C-alpha cells in the first residue's frame, strides 16, 4: 500500500482542523493505514493546495464545493463532538483504500 | 505578644511578595504551561499527555511573541511614517485575532482560569435547563478571557472581570440556542450549535439592521457568491491580502519619495513582511491549539457524559461554518470597504491589518438570517463597521495594556487592536467600555430578555434567526413541549406563538 496524504480543511486552519489532524494522526495508523503528511488549510486555500496534486483525500469540518476537487471530500464534525467518530474513520479508511 | 505577630505578618507579606516576583519573572511562556498542566490533571488528562500539551502551549506563546516582534519591528514604524508623510493618523495597529486570543489567555490573573469557571457555569446552566448547549469548544473560551481581561485592565477588580467574562459566556450560550435550528438547517450540522464569542454578538446586532435594510430596494438585489469567489480565486487567500496591505502601507509611507530605489526596497519588504505575519501567526496559534486539544477532549467527555439522555446541542467553533460560499464571498467584498471606511470615518484610530482575514467569523451566523444573500450581508456588515471602528479604537489602549501584562513585547511602538475579533464587537462595546456594574446589568438584561423571548415565542424567535417555519415548529415540538430535563420551564405562556398570533384559529 502506498503512503497517503490528507488535507484537513476548516475555516482558519487553526482550531477545528487541529483537532481533526490530531485525531487522524492517532487513529488512522491503528487501522493499519500508511499515512504520510496530514496538512491543514483554510477553506479559501484548499483549491490551491489540492491543485499541487500531493493530496489523496480532503477531510473538512466546513462545507466545501465538492465539484472543485478531483479527490474525495469527507465533511464531518464528529471529531469535535465526539459522536460517530468510528463511522467517519471507517469512511476515511475506505476512501483511502480505493 | 506583639513582636512575633509583626514578624509573622511581615513573613507572610514577604512570602506573598516573593511569590509575586517569581510570577512576574517567570513570564507567560512558563507560567501558562504550569497552570494548564494543573488544569489538565484536574480534568484527568494523562500526565505525559498533559506535560506535552503544556510544553506546546509554552512554545506557542514564544512563537506568537516572535511573530508579533516581527510585526512591530517592520510594520509599526512604517505606519508611523505613513502618518508623518500623508497626515492620515491611524495609531491603533490591527494585530488580529490570533494575537488577541494569545493576549486573552496570557493574562495570568484571569486568562485560562476562565476555562474551569465557564465549564462549571455551563454544566449548572445545562442541568437546570437554562440552556440546551454544552460548549465544548474550549479554545473559544478566549473570548470570555478577552473581555474579562479588558475589564481587569480598567478596574483591577478580579470579581468584576470574571463576572463580565461569564456574562459574555451566558450570552453566547443563549444566542447558540437561539440560532441552533437555523444553523442546523442552513449548514447541515445536526445537533450542533455555535456559541461563538465573535459571531454571535455580530449576528444578534445584525438582526435589526437587516430588518431595516430589507425594507429598502437593496433587499431585492441578488448576487452569485460562487462567481465572486471564482473571480477572486487564489487572490482571496490571506497571503495575497497581506501582501496588498503591506504594499499599500509601504507606498503611503514613502509617497514623498516614490522615485528613489531605496523606498521600493522598503515597500517590497513591507509587503512580504505583512504576508509573512498573515501566514505565520495562525500557524503559531495552531501550536497553542494543538496543546489545548487533549484538555479539550477531556472536558468534552467530562461535560457530555453527564447528560447522555438529555436533548443537547454540542457547541462548536463557527470555523465549521465559514467554508459556506456566501461567507467567503461577503468576507472578500467587505475588505476594500473596511479600508476606505477606516480612512474616511472621522476619529477612527484603526489601521487595518491581520483581522482583514477574520471577516468570515463576522458573517458566519448572518447567513441563515439573510438567506445567504451577499448583498444584504455586505450592506448590513458595512453598517456594523461603523461602531466596529469606534469601539475598537476606544478599546485599543486597554488591549495594548493587556498585551503588556500578558508578556508580549511591543517595544513601546504605539497602540494595538483587533477590530473584528473582538475589539470592535458590539459585545465589547457593551461590556468593556462602560463602567463594570452598569455593563453587567445591561448585559444580563439583554441575555435574560432573549431567554424569556425564546421561552415565550420560541417558534417566532427561531424564524427571526433564520430558520424556516417548518424547522422552527419541529424544534419547538422537540424542545419546548412537555417537561424538560431541568428545573426551569421550556415554555412560558400557553399558546403556540405563531399560530396563535397569525392564524387565531384555535380560539
Coordinates of C-alpha atoms in Angstrom, one line a residue:
Chain A
X1 CA 0.0 0.0 0.0
X2 CA 1.3 3.5 -0.9
X3 CA 1.6 6.3 1.6
X4 CA -1.5 8.6 1.7
X5 CA -1.5 12.3 2.2
X6 CA -4.5 14.1 3.8
X7 CA -5.6 17.7 3.7
X8 CA -7.6 18.8 6.7
X9 CA -9.7 21.9 6.0
X10 CA -11.5 24.3 8.3
X11 CA -12.3 28.0 8.4
X12 CA -9.0 29.2 9.9
X13 CA -6.6 26.2 9.6
X14 CA -6.1 26.8 13.3
X15 CA -8.7 25.4 15.5
X16 CA -11.0 22.7 14.4
X17 CA -8.6 21.4 11.8
X18 CA -6.0 20.9 14.5
X19 CA -8.5 18.7 16.5
X20 CA -9.1 16.6 13.4
X21 CA -5.4 16.4 12.5
X22 CA -4.5 15.2 15.9
X23 CA -7.3 12.6 15.9
X24 CA -6.3 11.3 12.4
X25 CA -2.7 11.1 13.4
X26 CA -3.6 9.0 16.4
X27 CA -6.3 6.8 14.9
X28 CA -5.5 6.0 11.3
X29 CA -2.3 4.1 11.9
X30 CA -4.2 2.0 14.4
X31 CA -6.2 0.8 11.3
X32 CA -3.0 -0.2 9.5
X33 CA -3.1 2.8 7.1
X34 CA 0.2 4.3 6.0
X35 CA -0.2 8.0 6.4
X36 CA 2.3 10.4 5.1
X37 CA 1.6 14.1 5.6
X38 CA -1.6 15.5 7.2
X39 CA -1.6 19.1 6.3
X40 CA -4.1 21.9 7.4
X41 CA -5.6 24.5 5.2
X42 CA -8.2 27.3 5.3
X43 CA -11.3 26.8 3.2
X44 CA -10.1 29.6 0.8
X45 CA -6.7 27.9 0.4
X46 CA -8.0 24.4 -0.2
X47 CA -8.3 24.6 -4.1
X48 CA -4.8 25.9 -4.4
X49 CA -3.2 23.3 -2.1
X50 CA -5.1 20.4 -3.7
X51 CA -4.1 21.5 -7.2
X52 CA -0.5 20.7 -6.3
X53 CA -1.6 17.0 -6.7
X54 CA 0.0 16.0 -3.4
X55 CA -3.1 15.0 -1.6
X56 CA -5.3 11.9 -1.7
X57 CA -8.2 13.0 0.4
X58 CA -9.8 16.0 2.0
X59 CA -11.3 15.9 5.4
X60 CA -13.2 19.1 6.1
X61 CA -15.1 20.5 9.1
X62 CA -16.9 23.1 7.0
X63 CA -18.9 22.9 3.8
X64 CA -16.8 22.8 0.6
X65 CA -17.9 22.8 -3.0
X66 CA -17.0 19.2 -3.9
X67 CA -17.2 19.9 -7.7
X68 CA -14.0 22.0 -7.3
X69 CA -11.9 19.0 -6.3
X70 CA -10.9 15.8 -8.1
X71 CA -10.2 13.9 -4.9
X72 CA -12.7 12.6 -2.3
X73 CA -14.1 15.1 0.2
X74 CA -15.4 14.0 3.6
X75 CA -17.3 16.5 5.6
X76 CA -17.5 15.8 9.4
X77 CA -17.8 17.3 12.8
X78 CA -17.5 14.0 14.6
X79 CA -14.0 14.6 15.9
X80 CA -15.2 17.8 17.7
X81 CA -18.5 16.5 19.0
X82 CA -17.1 13.0 19.8
X83 CA -20.3 11.5 18.3
X84 CA -19.9 9.0 15.4
X85 CA -16.1 9.1 15.2
X86 CA -15.8 5.4 14.3
X87 CA -18.1 5.6 11.4
X88 CA -16.3 8.6 10.0
X89 CA -12.9 6.8 10.4
X90 CA -14.4 3.9 8.5
X91 CA -15.4 6.2 5.7
X92 CA -11.9 7.8 5.7
X93 CA -10.2 4.4 5.6
X94 CA -12.5 3.2 2.8
X95 CA -11.8 6.4 0.8
X96 CA -8.0 6.0 1.2
X97 CA -8.1 2.3 0.2
X98 CA -9.6 3.0 -3.2
Chain B
X1 CA 2.9 39.3 72.2
X2 CA 3.1 41.9 69.5
X3 CA 6.6 41.3 68.2
X4 CA 6.2 37.8 66.8
X5 CA 2.9 38.7 65.3
X6 CA 4.5 41.6 63.4
X7 CA 7.3 39.2 62.4
X8 CA 4.7 36.7 61.3
X9 CA 2.8 39.3 59.2
X10 CA 6.0 40.6 57.6
X11 CA 6.9 37.0 57.0
X12 CA 3.6 36.3 55.2
X13 CA 3.7 39.5 53.2
X14 CA 7.3 38.9 52.2
X15 CA 6.3 35.4 51.1
X16 CA 3.5 36.8 49.0
X17 CA 5.9 39.4 47.6
X18 CA 8.3 36.7 46.6
X19 CA 5.6 34.6 45.0
X20 CA 4.5 37.7 43.1
X21 CA 8.1 38.4 42.0
X22 CA 8.5 34.7 40.9
X23 CA 5.3 35.0 38.8
X24 CA 6.5 38.3 37.3
X25 CA 9.9 37.0 36.3
X26 CA 8.7 33.6 35.0
X27 CA 6.6 35.2 32.3
X28 CA 3.6 33.8 30.5
X29 CA 5.5 31.2 28.4
X30 CA 6.5 29.4 31.6
X31 CA 3.6 30.3 33.9
X32 CA 0.8 29.3 31.5
X33 CA 2.1 25.8 30.8
X34 CA 2.2 25.2 34.6
X35 CA -1.4 26.4 35.0
X36 CA -2.6 24.4 32.0
X37 CA -0.8 21.3 33.3
X38 CA -2.6 21.6 36.7
X39 CA -6.0 22.2 35.0
X40 CA -5.4 19.2 32.7
X41 CA -4.5 17.0 35.6
X42 CA -7.7 18.1 37.4
X43 CA -9.7 17.0 34.3
X44 CA -7.8 13.7 34.4
X45 CA -5.7 14.1 31.3
X46 CA -2.9 11.5 31.3
X47 CA 0.3 13.0 33.0
X48 CA 2.6 12.7 30.0
X49 CA -0.1 14.0 27.6
X50 CA -0.7 16.9 29.9
X51 CA 3.0 17.6 30.1
X52 CA 3.3 17.5 26.3
X53 CA 0.3 19.8 25.9
X54 CA 1.7 22.3 28.4
X55 CA 5.1 22.5 26.7
X56 CA 3.4 23.0 23.3
X57 CA 1.4 25.9 24.8
X58 CA 4.6 27.5 26.1
X59 CA 6.2 27.0 22.6
X60 CA 3.1 28.6 21.0
X61 CA 3.4 31.7 23.2
X62 CA 7.1 32.1 22.3
X63 CA 6.3 31.6 18.6
X64 CA 3.5 34.2 18.8
X65 CA 5.8 36.6 20.5
X66 CA 8.4 36.2 17.8
X67 CA 5.9 37.0 15.1
X68 CA 4.5 40.0 17.0
X69 CA 8.1 41.2 17.3
X70 CA 8.5 40.9 13.5
X71 CA 5.3 42.8 13.1
X72 CA 6.1 45.6 15.4
X73 CA 9.6 45.9 14.0
X74 CA 8.6 46.1 10.4
X75 CA 5.1 47.4 10.2
X76 CA 4.7 49.8 13.2
X77 CA 7.5 52.2 12.1
X78 CA 6.0 52.3 8.6
X79 CA 2.6 53.1 10.0
X80 CA 4.2 55.9 12.0
X81 CA 6.0 57.2 8.9
X82 CA 2.7 57.0 6.9
X83 CA 1.2 59.4 9.5
X84 CA 4.1 61.8 9.0
X85 CA 4.0 61.7 5.2
X86 CA 0.3 61.5 4.4
X87 CA -1.3 63.1 7.5
X88 CA -3.5 60.0 7.9
X89 CA -3.5 59.3 11.6
X90 CA -4.3 55.7 12.4
X91 CA -2.4 54.9 15.6
X92 CA -4.0 51.6 16.6
X93 CA -2.5 48.8 14.5
X94 CA -4.6 45.8 13.9
X95 CA -2.7 42.7 15.2
X96 CA -5.6 40.4 14.6
X97 CA -7.5 37.7 16.5
X98 CA -4.6 35.3 16.9
X99 CA -2.7 37.9 18.9
X100 CA -5.9 38.9 20.8
X101 CA -6.5 35.3 21.7
X102 CA -3.0 34.8 23.0
X103 CA -3.2 38.0 25.0
X104 CA -6.5 37.0 26.5
X105 CA -5.2 33.6 27.7
X106 CA -1.9 35.2 28.7
X107 CA -3.2 37.5 31.4
X108 CA -2.0 35.4 34.3
X109 CA -4.6 36.5 36.9
X110 CA -7.6 35.7 34.7
X111 CA -6.9 34.1 31.2
X112 CA -7.0 30.3 31.4
X113 CA -8.9 30.4 34.7
X114 CA -11.9 31.2 32.6
X115 CA -11.8 27.6 31.4
X116 CA -12.8 25.8 34.6
X117 CA -15.1 28.7 35.6
X118 CA -17.0 28.5 32.3
X119 CA -17.2 24.7 32.3
X120 CA -18.7 24.9 35.8
X121 CA -21.2 27.6 34.8
X122 CA -22.2 25.8 31.6
X123 CA -22.8 22.5 33.4
X124 CA -25.0 24.2 36.0
X125 CA -27.0 26.1 33.4
X126 CA -27.5 22.9 31.3
X127 CA -28.5 21.0 34.4
X128 CA -31.2 23.5 35.4
X129 CA -32.5 23.7 31.8
X130 CA -31.3 27.3 31.2
X131 CA -29.5 26.3 28.0
X132 CA -29.6 23.4 25.6
X133 CA -25.9 23.9 24.6
X134 CA -22.8 22.3 26.1
X135 CA -20.0 24.4 24.8
X136 CA -17.1 22.0 24.4
X137 CA -15.1 24.4 22.2
X138 CA -12.7 25.4 25.0
X139 CA -10.3 27.2 22.6
X140 CA -13.0 29.8 22.1
X141 CA -13.3 30.5 25.8
X142 CA -10.6 33.0 24.9
X143 CA -13.4 35.5 24.1
X144 CA -14.6 35.4 27.7
X145 CA -11.0 35.9 28.9
X146 CA -10.6 38.7 26.4
X147 CA -13.5 40.7 27.6
X148 CA -12.7 39.9 31.2
X149 CA -9.1 40.9 30.6
X150 CA -10.1 44.3 29.3
X151 CA -12.3 44.9 32.3
X152 CA -9.4 43.8 34.5
X153 CA -7.1 46.4 32.9
X154 CA -9.6 49.2 33.6
X155 CA -10.9 48.2 37.0
X156 CA -8.1 46.0 38.5
X157 CA -11.1 44.1 40.1
X158 CA -10.9 40.3 39.6
X159 CA -14.6 39.7 40.5
X160 CA -15.9 42.2 38.0
X161 CA -13.7 40.8 35.3
X162 CA -14.8 37.3 35.9
X163 CA -18.4 38.3 36.1
X164 CA -18.2 40.3 32.8
X165 CA -16.4 37.4 31.1
X166 CA -19.0 34.9 32.2
X167 CA -21.8 37.3 31.1
X168 CA -20.4 37.1 27.6
X169 CA -20.4 33.3 28.1
X170 CA -24.0 33.4 29.2
X171 CA -24.9 35.5 26.1
X172 CA -23.2 33.1 23.6
X173 CA -25.0 30.1 25.2
X174 CA -28.4 31.8 24.8
X175 CA -27.5 33.0 21.3
X176 CA -26.3 29.5 20.4
X177 CA -29.7 28.0 21.5
X178 CA -31.5 30.8 19.5
X179 CA -29.6 30.3 16.3
X180 CA -29.3 26.5 16.5
X181 CA -32.2 25.4 14.3
X182 CA -31.3 27.9 11.6
X183 CA -27.6 26.8 11.7
X184 CA -28.6 23.2 11.6
X185 CA -30.9 23.8 8.6
X186 CA -28.5 26.0 6.6
X187 CA -25.2 24.3 7.2
X188 CA -26.4 20.7 7.7
X189 CA -24.9 20.4 11.1
X190 CA -27.3 18.2 13.2
X191 CA -27.1 18.5 16.9
X192 CA -24.5 21.3 16.8
X193 CA -24.9 24.9 18.0
X194 CA -22.4 27.8 17.7
X195 CA -21.7 29.6 21.0
X196 CA -19.0 31.8 19.4
X197 CA -17.8 35.0 21.1
X198 CA -17.3 36.8 17.8
X199 CA -20.0 35.5 15.5
X200 CA -22.9 35.6 18.0
X201 CA -22.8 39.3 19.0
X202 CA -22.5 40.5 15.4
X203 CA -25.3 38.2 14.3
X204 CA -27.6 39.4 17.0
X205 CA -26.8 43.1 16.3
X206 CA -27.3 42.4 12.6
X207 CA -30.9 41.3 13.1
X208 CA -32.5 44.7 13.5
X209 CA -30.1 46.3 10.9
X210 CA -31.0 43.6 8.4
X211 CA -34.7 44.2 9.1
X212 CA -34.3 47.8 8.1
X213 CA -32.0 47.0 5.1
X214 CA -34.7 44.6 3.9
X215 CA -37.2 47.4 3.7
X216 CA -35.1 49.3 1.2
X217 CA -34.6 48.4 -2.5
X218 CA -31.3 46.8 -1.6
X219 CA -33.3 43.9 -0.2
X220 CA -34.2 42.8 -3.7
X221 CA -30.8 42.5 -5.3
X222 CA -29.2 39.1 -5.7
X223 CA -25.6 38.3 -6.4
X224 CA -23.9 35.0 -7.1
X225 CA -21.4 34.2 -4.3
X226 CA -19.7 31.5 -6.3
X227 CA -18.9 33.8 -9.2
X228 CA -17.4 36.3 -6.8
X229 CA -15.3 33.7 -5.1
X230 CA -14.1 32.4 -8.5
X231 CA -13.2 35.9 -9.7
X232 CA -11.0 36.5 -6.6
X233 CA -9.7 32.9 -6.8
X234 CA -6.3 32.4 -5.3
X235 CA -6.0 36.2 -4.8
X236 CA -8.5 35.9 -1.9
X237 CA -6.1 33.9 0.2
X238 CA -4.7 35.7 3.3
X239 CA -1.2 35.9 1.9
X240 CA -2.3 38.0 -1.1
X241 CA -4.4 40.2 1.1
X242 CA -1.4 40.6 3.4
X243 CA 0.9 41.4 0.6
X244 CA -1.5 44.0 -0.8
X245 CA -2.0 45.7 2.6
X246 CA 1.8 45.7 3.3
X247 CA 2.4 47.3 -0.2
X248 CA -0.3 49.9 0.3
X249 CA 1.1 51.0 3.7
X250 CA 4.6 51.0 2.3
X251 CA 3.6 53.1 -0.7
X252 CA 1.7 55.5 1.6
X253 CA 4.8 55.8 4.0
X254 CA 7.1 56.5 1.1
X255 CA 4.7 58.5 -1.1
X256 CA 7.0 61.5 -0.9
X257 CA 10.0 59.5 -2.3
X258 CA 8.5 57.1 -4.8
X259 CA 11.3 57.7 -7.3
X260 CA 14.0 56.6 -5.1
X261 CA 15.1 52.9 -5.4
X262 CA 15.6 52.6 -1.6
X263 CA 12.0 53.4 -1.0
X264 CA 11.0 50.5 -3.1
X265 CA 13.2 48.1 -1.2
X266 CA 11.3 49.2 1.9
X267 CA 7.9 49.0 0.3
X268 CA 8.5 45.5 -1.1
X269 CA 9.9 44.4 2.3
X270 CA 6.7 45.7 3.9
X271 CA 4.6 43.7 1.5
X272 CA 6.4 40.4 2.1
X273 CA 6.6 41.0 5.9
X274 CA 2.9 41.6 6.1
X275 CA 2.2 38.5 4.1
X276 CA 4.6 36.6 6.4
X277 CA 2.8 37.7 9.5
X278 CA -0.6 36.8 8.0
X279 CA 0.7 33.3 7.2
X280 CA 2.9 32.5 10.2
X281 CA 0.8 33.9 13.0
X282 CA -2.1 31.4 12.6
X283 CA 0.5 28.6 12.5
X284 CA 1.9 29.7 15.9
X285 CA -1.6 29.9 17.3
X286 CA -2.1 26.4 15.8
X287 CA 0.6 25.2 18.1
X288 CA -1.3 26.6 21.1
X289 CA -4.4 24.8 19.8
X290 CA -2.6 21.5 19.5
X291 CA -1.5 21.9 23.1
X292 CA -5.1 22.5 24.2
X293 CA -6.5 19.5 22.2
X294 CA -6.1 16.8 24.9
X295 CA -7.6 19.0 27.5
X296 CA -10.5 19.9 25.2
X297 CA -11.2 16.2 24.7
X298 CA -11.2 15.5 28.4
X299 CA -13.5 18.4 29.1
X300 CA -15.8 17.3 26.3
X301 CA -16.2 13.9 27.8
X302 CA -16.5 15.4 31.3
X303 CA -19.4 17.6 30.1
X304 CA -21.3 15.3 27.7
X305 CA -21.0 12.1 29.7
X306 CA -23.1 13.6 32.5
X307 CA -26.2 14.2 30.4
X308 CA -26.3 11.4 27.9
X309 CA -30.1 11.0 28.0
X310 CA -30.9 14.7 27.5
X311 CA -31.6 16.6 24.3
X312 CA -28.4 18.6 23.9
X313 CA -26.6 20.7 21.3
X314 CA -22.8 20.4 21.2
X315 CA -21.4 23.9 21.0
X316 CA -18.6 24.2 18.4
X317 CA -16.4 26.9 16.7
X318 CA -18.0 28.9 13.9
X319 CA -14.9 27.9 11.9
X320 CA -17.1 25.0 10.8
X321 CA -19.5 27.3 9.1
X322 CA -17.1 29.6 7.2
X323 CA -16.5 27.4 4.1
X324 CA -20.0 28.5 3.0
X325 CA -19.7 30.3 -0.3
X326 CA -21.8 33.4 0.9
X327 CA -19.4 33.8 3.9
X328 CA -16.3 33.7 1.8
X329 CA -17.7 36.0 -0.9
X330 CA -19.0 38.6 1.6
X331 CA -15.7 38.5 3.5
X332 CA -13.8 39.3 0.3
X333 CA -16.1 42.1 -0.7
X334 CA -16.0 43.9 2.6
X335 CA -12.2 44.2 2.8
X336 CA -11.9 47.2 0.5
X337 CA -15.0 48.8 2.1
X338 CA -13.4 48.4 5.6
X339 CA -10.1 50.0 4.4
X340 CA -11.9 53.0 2.8
X341 CA -14.1 53.5 5.9
X342 CA -11.1 53.5 8.2
X343 CA -9.7 56.5 6.3
X344 CA -12.9 58.5 5.9
X345 CA -14.5 57.9 9.3
X346 CA -13.7 60.9 11.5
X347 CA -11.9 60.0 14.7
X348 CA -11.1 56.4 13.7
X349 CA -7.8 55.1 15.0
X350 CA -7.8 51.7 13.4
X351 CA -5.1 50.8 10.9
X352 CA -6.4 47.6 9.3
X353 CA -4.1 44.5 9.2
X354 CA -4.4 40.9 10.2
X355 CA -8.1 41.0 11.1
X356 CA -9.0 41.7 7.4
X357 CA -8.8 37.9 7.2
X358 CA -11.2 37.5 10.1
X359 CA -14.5 38.7 8.4
X360 CA -15.7 35.1 7.9
X361 CA -16.4 34.9 11.7
X362 CA -18.2 38.2 11.5
X363 CA -20.5 36.9 8.8
X364 CA -20.9 33.2 9.7
X365 CA -24.1 33.4 11.7
X366 CA -25.6 36.1 9.4
X367 CA -26.0 33.5 6.6
X368 CA -29.3 32.0 7.8
X369 CA -30.7 35.4 8.9
X370 CA -30.2 36.8 5.4
X371 CA -30.7 33.6 3.4
X372 CA -27.1 33.8 2.2
X373 CA -27.9 36.9 0.2
X374 CA -24.5 38.5 0.0
X375 CA -25.8 42.0 -1.0
X376 CA -27.7 42.1 2.3
X377 CA -24.8 40.6 4.2
X378 CA -22.3 43.2 2.9
X379 CA -24.7 46.2 3.4
X380 CA -25.6 45.1 6.9
X381 CA -21.9 44.4 7.6
X382 CA -20.9 47.8 6.3
X383 CA -23.3 49.4 8.8
X384 CA -21.9 47.3 11.6
X385 CA -18.4 48.5 10.5
X386 CA -19.2 52.0 11.8
X387 CA -19.5 51.0 15.5
X388 CA -16.8 48.4 15.0
X389 CA -14.2 51.2 14.1
X390 CA -15.1 53.3 17.1
X391 CA -15.3 50.5 19.6
X392 CA -12.0 49.0 18.5
X393 CA -10.4 52.5 18.6
X394 CA -11.7 53.1 22.1
X395 CA -10.5 49.7 23.3
X396 CA -7.0 49.9 21.8
X397 CA -5.3 51.5 24.9
X398 CA -6.8 48.8 27.2
X399 CA -5.8 46.0 24.8
X400 CA -2.3 47.4 24.5
X401 CA -2.0 47.4 28.3
X402 CA -3.3 43.9 28.4
X403 CA -0.7 42.8 25.8
X404 CA 2.0 44.2 28.1
X405 CA 0.5 42.4 31.1
X406 CA 0.5 39.1 29.1
X407 CA 4.2 39.5 28.4
X408 CA 4.1 40.5 24.8
X409 CA 6.8 42.8 23.8
X410 CA 5.5 45.7 21.7
X411 CA 8.7 47.7 22.3
X412 CA 6.6 50.8 23.1
X413 CA 5.6 51.2 19.5
X414 CA 2.1 52.6 19.8
X415 CA -1.3 51.0 20.2
X416 CA -2.7 47.7 19.1
X417 CA -6.2 46.5 18.4
X418 CA -8.0 43.6 16.8
X419 CA -11.1 45.2 15.2
X420 CA -13.2 42.1 14.1
X421 CA -12.4 39.7 16.9
X422 CA -13.2 41.0 19.4
X423 CA -12.0 44.6 20.0
X424 CA -14.8 46.1 17.8
X425 CA -17.6 43.7 18.6
X426 CA -20.9 45.0 19.9
X427 CA -20.4 42.8 23.0
X428 CA -17.1 44.6 23.7
X429 CA -18.8 47.9 23.3
X430 CA -21.5 47.0 25.9
X431 CA -19.4 45.0 28.3
X432 CA -15.9 46.6 28.4
X433 CA -16.4 50.3 27.6
X434 CA -19.0 51.3 30.2
X435 CA -18.4 51.0 33.9
X436 CA -18.4 47.4 35.0
X437 CA -21.5 47.4 37.3
X438 CA -23.6 49.1 34.6
X439 CA -22.1 46.8 31.9
X440 CA -23.1 43.8 34.0
X441 CA -26.6 45.0 34.5
X442 CA -27.1 45.8 30.8
X443 CA -25.5 42.5 29.7
X444 CA -27.7 40.5 32.0
X445 CA -30.9 42.3 30.9
X446 CA -30.0 41.6 27.2
X447 CA -29.3 37.9 28.0
X448 CA -32.5 37.4 30.1
X449 CA -34.6 39.3 27.5
X450 CA -33.5 36.9 24.8
X451 CA -34.0 34.0 27.1
X452 CA -37.5 35.0 28.1
X453 CA -38.4 35.7 24.5
X454 CA -37.1 32.3 23.5
X455 CA -39.4 30.7 26.1
X456 CA -42.4 32.9 25.3
X457 CA -42.3 32.8 21.5
X458 CA -39.8 30.1 20.5
X459 CA -41.1 29.5 17.0
X460 CA -41.1 33.2 16.1
X461 CA -37.6 33.6 17.6
X462 CA -36.1 30.7 15.7
X463 CA -37.6 32.1 12.5
X464 CA -36.1 35.6 13.2
X465 CA -32.7 33.9 13.5
X466 CA -33.3 32.4 10.0
X467 CA -35.0 29.0 10.5
X468 CA -37.8 28.1 8.2
X469 CA -41.3 27.9 9.6
X470 CA -41.2 24.1 9.4
X471 CA -37.8 23.8 11.1
X472 CA -38.9 26.2 13.8
X473 CA -42.0 24.3 14.5
X474 CA -40.2 21.0 14.6
X475 CA -37.7 22.4 17.1
X476 CA -40.5 23.8 19.3
X477 CA -42.1 20.4 19.3
X478 CA -38.8 18.8 20.3
X479 CA -37.6 21.3 22.8
X480 CA -40.5 23.4 24.1
X481 CA -43.3 20.9 24.6
X482 CA -43.6 18.6 27.6
X483 CA -41.3 18.7 30.6
X484 CA -37.7 19.5 30.0
X485 CA -34.9 17.7 31.8
X486 CA -34.1 20.7 34.0
X487 CA -35.8 22.8 36.7
X488 CA -36.6 25.8 34.5
X489 CA -39.6 25.7 32.2
X490 CA -39.1 25.0 28.5
X491 CA -42.0 27.2 27.6
X492 CA -43.5 30.3 29.2
X493 CA -47.2 31.1 28.4
X494 CA -49.5 28.5 27.0
X495 CA -50.3 29.3 23.4
X496 CA -48.3 28.2 20.3
X497 CA -46.8 31.6 19.4
X498 CA -47.0 31.7 15.6
X499 CA -50.4 30.1 15.0
X500 CA -51.9 32.0 17.9
X501 CA -50.6 35.3 16.7
X502 CA -51.2 34.8 13.0
X503 CA -53.9 32.3 12.4
X504 CA -56.0 33.0 15.6
X505 CA -57.7 29.8 14.5
X506 CA -57.6 27.9 17.8
X507 CA -59.6 30.4 19.9

